[in-house]
PDB file of C-alpha atoms in Angstrom:
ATOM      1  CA  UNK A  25     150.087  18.105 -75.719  1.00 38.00           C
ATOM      2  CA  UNK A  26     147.438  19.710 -77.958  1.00 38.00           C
ATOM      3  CA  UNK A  27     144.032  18.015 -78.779  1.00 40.00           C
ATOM      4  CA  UNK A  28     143.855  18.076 -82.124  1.00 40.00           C
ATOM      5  CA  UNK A  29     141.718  16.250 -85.232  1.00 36.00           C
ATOM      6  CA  UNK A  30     141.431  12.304 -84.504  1.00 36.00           C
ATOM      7  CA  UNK A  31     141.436  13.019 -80.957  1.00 41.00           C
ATOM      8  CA  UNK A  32     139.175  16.106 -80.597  1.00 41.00           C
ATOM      9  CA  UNK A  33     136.251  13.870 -82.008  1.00 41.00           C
ATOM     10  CA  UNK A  34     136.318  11.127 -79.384  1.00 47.00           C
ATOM     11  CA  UNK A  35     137.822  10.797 -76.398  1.00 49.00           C
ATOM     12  CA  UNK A  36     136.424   7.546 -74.845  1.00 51.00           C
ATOM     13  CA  UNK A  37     139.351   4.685 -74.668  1.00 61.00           C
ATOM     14  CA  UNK A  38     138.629   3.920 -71.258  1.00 80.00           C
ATOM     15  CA  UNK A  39     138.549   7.500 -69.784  1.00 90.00           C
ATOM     16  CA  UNK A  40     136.537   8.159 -66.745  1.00 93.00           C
ATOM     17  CA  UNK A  41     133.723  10.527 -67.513  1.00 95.00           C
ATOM     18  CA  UNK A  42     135.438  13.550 -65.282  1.00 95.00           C
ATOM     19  CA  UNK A  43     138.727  12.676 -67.907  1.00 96.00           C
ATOM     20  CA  UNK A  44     136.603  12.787 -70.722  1.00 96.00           C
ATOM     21  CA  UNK A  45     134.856  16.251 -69.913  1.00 97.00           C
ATOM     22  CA  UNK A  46     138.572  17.747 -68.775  1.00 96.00           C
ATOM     23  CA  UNK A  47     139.612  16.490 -72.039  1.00 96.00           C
ATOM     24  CA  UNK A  48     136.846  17.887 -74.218  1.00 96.00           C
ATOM     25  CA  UNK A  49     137.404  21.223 -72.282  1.00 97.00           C
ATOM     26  CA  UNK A  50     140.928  21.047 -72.575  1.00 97.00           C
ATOM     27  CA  UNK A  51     139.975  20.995 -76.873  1.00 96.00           C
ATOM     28  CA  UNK A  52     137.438  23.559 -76.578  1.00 96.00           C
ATOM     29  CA  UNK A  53     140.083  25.934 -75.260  1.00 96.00           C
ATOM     30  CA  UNK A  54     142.888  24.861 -77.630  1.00 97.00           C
ATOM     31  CA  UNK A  55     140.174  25.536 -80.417  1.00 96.00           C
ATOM     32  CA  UNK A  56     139.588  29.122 -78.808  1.00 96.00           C
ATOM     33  CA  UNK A  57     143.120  30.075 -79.034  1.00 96.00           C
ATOM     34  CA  UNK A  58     144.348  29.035 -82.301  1.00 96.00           C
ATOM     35  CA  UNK A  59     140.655  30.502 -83.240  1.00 95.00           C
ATOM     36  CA  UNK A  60     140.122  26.941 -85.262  1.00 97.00           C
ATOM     37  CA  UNK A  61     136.567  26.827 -86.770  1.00 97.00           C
ATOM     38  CA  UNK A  62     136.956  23.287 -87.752  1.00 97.00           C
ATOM     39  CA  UNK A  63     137.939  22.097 -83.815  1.00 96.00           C
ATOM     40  CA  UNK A  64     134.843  24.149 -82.582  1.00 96.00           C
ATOM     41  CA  UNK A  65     132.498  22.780 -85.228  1.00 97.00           C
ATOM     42  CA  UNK A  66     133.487  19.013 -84.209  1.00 97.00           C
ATOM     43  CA  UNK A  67     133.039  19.887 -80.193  1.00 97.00           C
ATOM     44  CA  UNK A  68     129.814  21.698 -80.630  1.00 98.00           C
ATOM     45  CA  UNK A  69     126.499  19.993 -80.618  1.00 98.00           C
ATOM     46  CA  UNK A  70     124.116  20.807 -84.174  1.00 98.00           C
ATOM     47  CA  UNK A  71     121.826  22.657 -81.406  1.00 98.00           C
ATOM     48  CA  UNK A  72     124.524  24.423 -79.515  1.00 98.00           C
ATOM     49  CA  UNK A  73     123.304  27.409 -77.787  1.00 98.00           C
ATOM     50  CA  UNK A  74     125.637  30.041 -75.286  1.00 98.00           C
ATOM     51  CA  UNK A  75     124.670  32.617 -73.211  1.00 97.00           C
ATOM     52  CA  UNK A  76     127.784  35.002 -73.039  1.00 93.00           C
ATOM     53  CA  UNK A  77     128.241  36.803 -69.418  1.00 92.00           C
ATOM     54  CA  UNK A  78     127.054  40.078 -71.355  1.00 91.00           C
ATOM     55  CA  UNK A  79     123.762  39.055 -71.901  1.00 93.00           C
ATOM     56  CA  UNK A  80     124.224  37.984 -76.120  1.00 94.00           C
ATOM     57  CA  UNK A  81     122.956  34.670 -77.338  1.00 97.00           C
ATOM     58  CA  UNK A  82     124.334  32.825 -80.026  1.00 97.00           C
ATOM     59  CA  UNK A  83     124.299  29.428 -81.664  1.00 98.00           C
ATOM     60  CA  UNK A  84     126.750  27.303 -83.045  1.00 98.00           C
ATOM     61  CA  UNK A  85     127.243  29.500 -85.830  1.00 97.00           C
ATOM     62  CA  UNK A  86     127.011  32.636 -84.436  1.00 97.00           C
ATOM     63  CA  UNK A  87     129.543  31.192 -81.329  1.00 97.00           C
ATOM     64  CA  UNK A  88     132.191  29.957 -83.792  1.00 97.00           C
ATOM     65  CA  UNK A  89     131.972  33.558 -85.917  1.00 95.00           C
ATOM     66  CA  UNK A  90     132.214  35.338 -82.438  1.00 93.00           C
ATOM     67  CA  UNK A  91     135.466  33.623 -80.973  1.00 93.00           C
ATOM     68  CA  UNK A  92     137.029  32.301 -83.918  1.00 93.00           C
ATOM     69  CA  UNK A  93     136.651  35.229 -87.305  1.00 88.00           C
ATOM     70  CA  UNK A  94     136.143  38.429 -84.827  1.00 83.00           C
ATOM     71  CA  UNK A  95     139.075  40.568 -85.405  1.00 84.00           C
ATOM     72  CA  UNK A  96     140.898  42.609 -83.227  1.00 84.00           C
ATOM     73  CA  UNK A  97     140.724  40.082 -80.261  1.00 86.00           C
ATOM     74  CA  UNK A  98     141.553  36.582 -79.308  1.00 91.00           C
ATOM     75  CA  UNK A  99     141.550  34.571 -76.245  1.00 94.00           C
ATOM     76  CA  UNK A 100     145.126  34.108 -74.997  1.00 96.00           C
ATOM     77  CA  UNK A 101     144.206  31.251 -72.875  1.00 96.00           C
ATOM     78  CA  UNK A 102     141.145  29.905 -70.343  1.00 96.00           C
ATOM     79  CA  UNK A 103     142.073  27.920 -67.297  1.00 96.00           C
ATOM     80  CA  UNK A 104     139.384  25.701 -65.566  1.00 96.00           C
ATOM     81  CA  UNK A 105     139.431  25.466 -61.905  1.00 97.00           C
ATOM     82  CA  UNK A 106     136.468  23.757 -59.476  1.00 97.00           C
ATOM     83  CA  UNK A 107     135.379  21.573 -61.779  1.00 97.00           C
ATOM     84  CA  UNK A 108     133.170  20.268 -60.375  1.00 97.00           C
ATOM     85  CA  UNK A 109     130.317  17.521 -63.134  1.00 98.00           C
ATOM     86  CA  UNK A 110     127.051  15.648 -62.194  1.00 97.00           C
ATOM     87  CA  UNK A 111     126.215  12.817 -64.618  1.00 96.00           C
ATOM     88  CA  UNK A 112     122.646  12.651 -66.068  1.00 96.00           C
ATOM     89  CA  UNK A 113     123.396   9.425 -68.595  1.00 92.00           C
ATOM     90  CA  UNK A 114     123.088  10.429 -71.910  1.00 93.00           C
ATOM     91  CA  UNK A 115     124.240  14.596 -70.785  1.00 97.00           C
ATOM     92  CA  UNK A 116     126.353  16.174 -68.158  1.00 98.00           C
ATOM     93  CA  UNK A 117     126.703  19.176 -66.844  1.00 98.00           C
ATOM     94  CA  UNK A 118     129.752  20.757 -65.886  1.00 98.00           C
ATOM     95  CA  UNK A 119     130.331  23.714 -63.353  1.00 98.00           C
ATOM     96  CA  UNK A 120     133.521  25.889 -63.692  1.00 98.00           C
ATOM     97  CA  UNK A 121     135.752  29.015 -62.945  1.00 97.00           C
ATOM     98  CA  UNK A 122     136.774  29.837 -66.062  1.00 96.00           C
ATOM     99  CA  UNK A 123     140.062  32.514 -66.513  1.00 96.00           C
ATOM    100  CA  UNK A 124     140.416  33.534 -69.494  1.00 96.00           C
ATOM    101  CA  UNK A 125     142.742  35.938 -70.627  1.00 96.00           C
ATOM    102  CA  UNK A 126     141.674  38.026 -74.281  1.00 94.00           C
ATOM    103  CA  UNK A 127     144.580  39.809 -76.316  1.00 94.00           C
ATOM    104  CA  UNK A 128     143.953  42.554 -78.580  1.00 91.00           C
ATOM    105  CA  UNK A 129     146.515  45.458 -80.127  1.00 88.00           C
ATOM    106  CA  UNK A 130     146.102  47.716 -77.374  1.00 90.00           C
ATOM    107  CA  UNK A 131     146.987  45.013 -74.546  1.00 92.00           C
ATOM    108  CA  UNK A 132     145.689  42.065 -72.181  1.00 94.00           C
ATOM    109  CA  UNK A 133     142.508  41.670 -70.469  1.00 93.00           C
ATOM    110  CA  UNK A 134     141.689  39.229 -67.914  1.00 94.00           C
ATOM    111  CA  UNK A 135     138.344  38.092 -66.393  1.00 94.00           C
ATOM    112  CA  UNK A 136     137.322  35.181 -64.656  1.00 96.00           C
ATOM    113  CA  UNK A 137     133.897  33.788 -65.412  1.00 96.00           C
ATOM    114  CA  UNK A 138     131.237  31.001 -63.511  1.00 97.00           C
ATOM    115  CA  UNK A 139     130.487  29.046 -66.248  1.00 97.00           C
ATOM    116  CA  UNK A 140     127.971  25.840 -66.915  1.00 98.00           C
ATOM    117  CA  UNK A 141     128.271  23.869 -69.763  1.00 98.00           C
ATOM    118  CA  UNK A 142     125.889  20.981 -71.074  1.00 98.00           C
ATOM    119  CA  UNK A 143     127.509  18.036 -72.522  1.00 98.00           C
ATOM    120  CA  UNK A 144     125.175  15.250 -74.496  1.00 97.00           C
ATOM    121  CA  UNK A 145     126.897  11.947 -74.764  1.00 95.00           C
ATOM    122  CA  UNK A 146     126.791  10.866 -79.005  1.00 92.00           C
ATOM    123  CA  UNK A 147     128.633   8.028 -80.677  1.00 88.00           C
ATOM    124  CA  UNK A 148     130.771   7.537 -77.513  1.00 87.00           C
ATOM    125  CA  UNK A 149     131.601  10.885 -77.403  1.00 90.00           C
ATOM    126  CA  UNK A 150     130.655  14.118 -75.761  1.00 95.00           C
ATOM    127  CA  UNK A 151     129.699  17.106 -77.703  1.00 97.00           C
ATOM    128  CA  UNK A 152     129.151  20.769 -76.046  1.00 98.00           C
ATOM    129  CA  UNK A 153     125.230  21.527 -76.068  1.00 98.00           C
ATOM    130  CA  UNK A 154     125.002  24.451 -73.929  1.00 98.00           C
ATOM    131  CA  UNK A 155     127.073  26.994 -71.957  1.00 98.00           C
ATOM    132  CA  UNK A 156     126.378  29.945 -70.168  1.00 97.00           C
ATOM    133  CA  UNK A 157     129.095  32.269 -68.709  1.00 94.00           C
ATOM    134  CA  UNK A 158     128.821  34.921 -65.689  1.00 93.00           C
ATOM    135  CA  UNK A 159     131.353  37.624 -64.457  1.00 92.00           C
ATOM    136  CA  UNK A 160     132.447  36.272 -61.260  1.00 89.00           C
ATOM    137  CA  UNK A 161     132.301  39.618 -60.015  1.00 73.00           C
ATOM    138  CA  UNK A 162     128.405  39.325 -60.802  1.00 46.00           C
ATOM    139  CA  UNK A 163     127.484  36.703 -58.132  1.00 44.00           C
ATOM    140  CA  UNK A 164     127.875  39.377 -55.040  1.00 45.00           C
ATOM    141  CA  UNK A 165     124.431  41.231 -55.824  1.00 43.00           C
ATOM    142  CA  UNK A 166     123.241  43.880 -53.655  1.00 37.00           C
ATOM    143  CA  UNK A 167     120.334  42.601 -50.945  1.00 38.00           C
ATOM    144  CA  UNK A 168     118.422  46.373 -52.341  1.00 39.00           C
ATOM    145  CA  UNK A 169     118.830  44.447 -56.003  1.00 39.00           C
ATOM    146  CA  UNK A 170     117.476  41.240 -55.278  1.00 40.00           C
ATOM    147  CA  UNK A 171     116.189  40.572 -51.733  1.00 40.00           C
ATOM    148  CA  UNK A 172     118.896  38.089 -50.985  1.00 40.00           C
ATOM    149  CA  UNK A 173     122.346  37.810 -50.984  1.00 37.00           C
ATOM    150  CA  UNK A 174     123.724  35.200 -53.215  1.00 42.00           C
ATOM    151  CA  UNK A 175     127.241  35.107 -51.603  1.00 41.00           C
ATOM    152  CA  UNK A 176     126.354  33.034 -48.727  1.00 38.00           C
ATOM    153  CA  UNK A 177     125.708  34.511 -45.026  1.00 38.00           C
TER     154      UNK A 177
END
């Protein structure tokens, strides 16, 4: 069932902290496909910052005015697989493939992205600080590029 209002600002009740990240990511997505300003701005952190995949920085304003009032596109949905969280006490961090699948009047896209996002613990909840979001097609750079391979042997 949805996330929505009362729930979307705490999740706590007992939840492990791997339940309560799944379920704040769970909202966060929700709030990306209905486009709802008012679920993003409770998730967000005051300080939010994102790094999008294509190199653009934005706040917590400038996030919620990019996926929520852009017209012409909207997410369709994001799935999160290898989830994988490291607790730091009072923040978290979260590493993910993210699918997401963008609609628009001409048709469907999908991509799949590596994404990290910072969580910071507040009032027994836990906001969104920080994300940053890479093509996974990005992570096989050439050896001429960088020197190394970052794909493993």
């Amino acid at each position: 069932a949805p996330l929505r209002g009362a729930e979307c600002r705490g999740f706590g009740g007992g939840m492990s902290l791997v339940e309560e990240i799944e379920a704040a990511l769970k909202a966060k997505a929700e709030a990306l496909v209905i486009k709802s300003p008012q679920i993003l701005s409770e998730l967000l952190d005051p300080a939010f910052v994102y790094v999008s995949a294509g190199g653009s920085r934005s706040d917590k304003q400038g996030y919620i005015d990019r996926v929520c009032k852009a017209a012409g596109w909207r997410f369709g949905r994001q799935v999160v697989e290898n989830l994988q969280i490291k607790d730091f006490g009072t923040f978290a961090v979260a590493t993910m493939t993210l699918h997401d699948r963008f609609l628009h009047s001409s048709g469907a896209v999908d991509r799949t992205y590596l994404s990290l996002c910072v969580f910071r613990k507040e009032g027994g909840r836990w906001l969104w600080a920080a994300g940053y979001g890479l093509w996974a097609q990005s992570r096989r750079r050439s050896t001429q590029t960088t020197g190394m391979r970052l794909d493993g042997p």
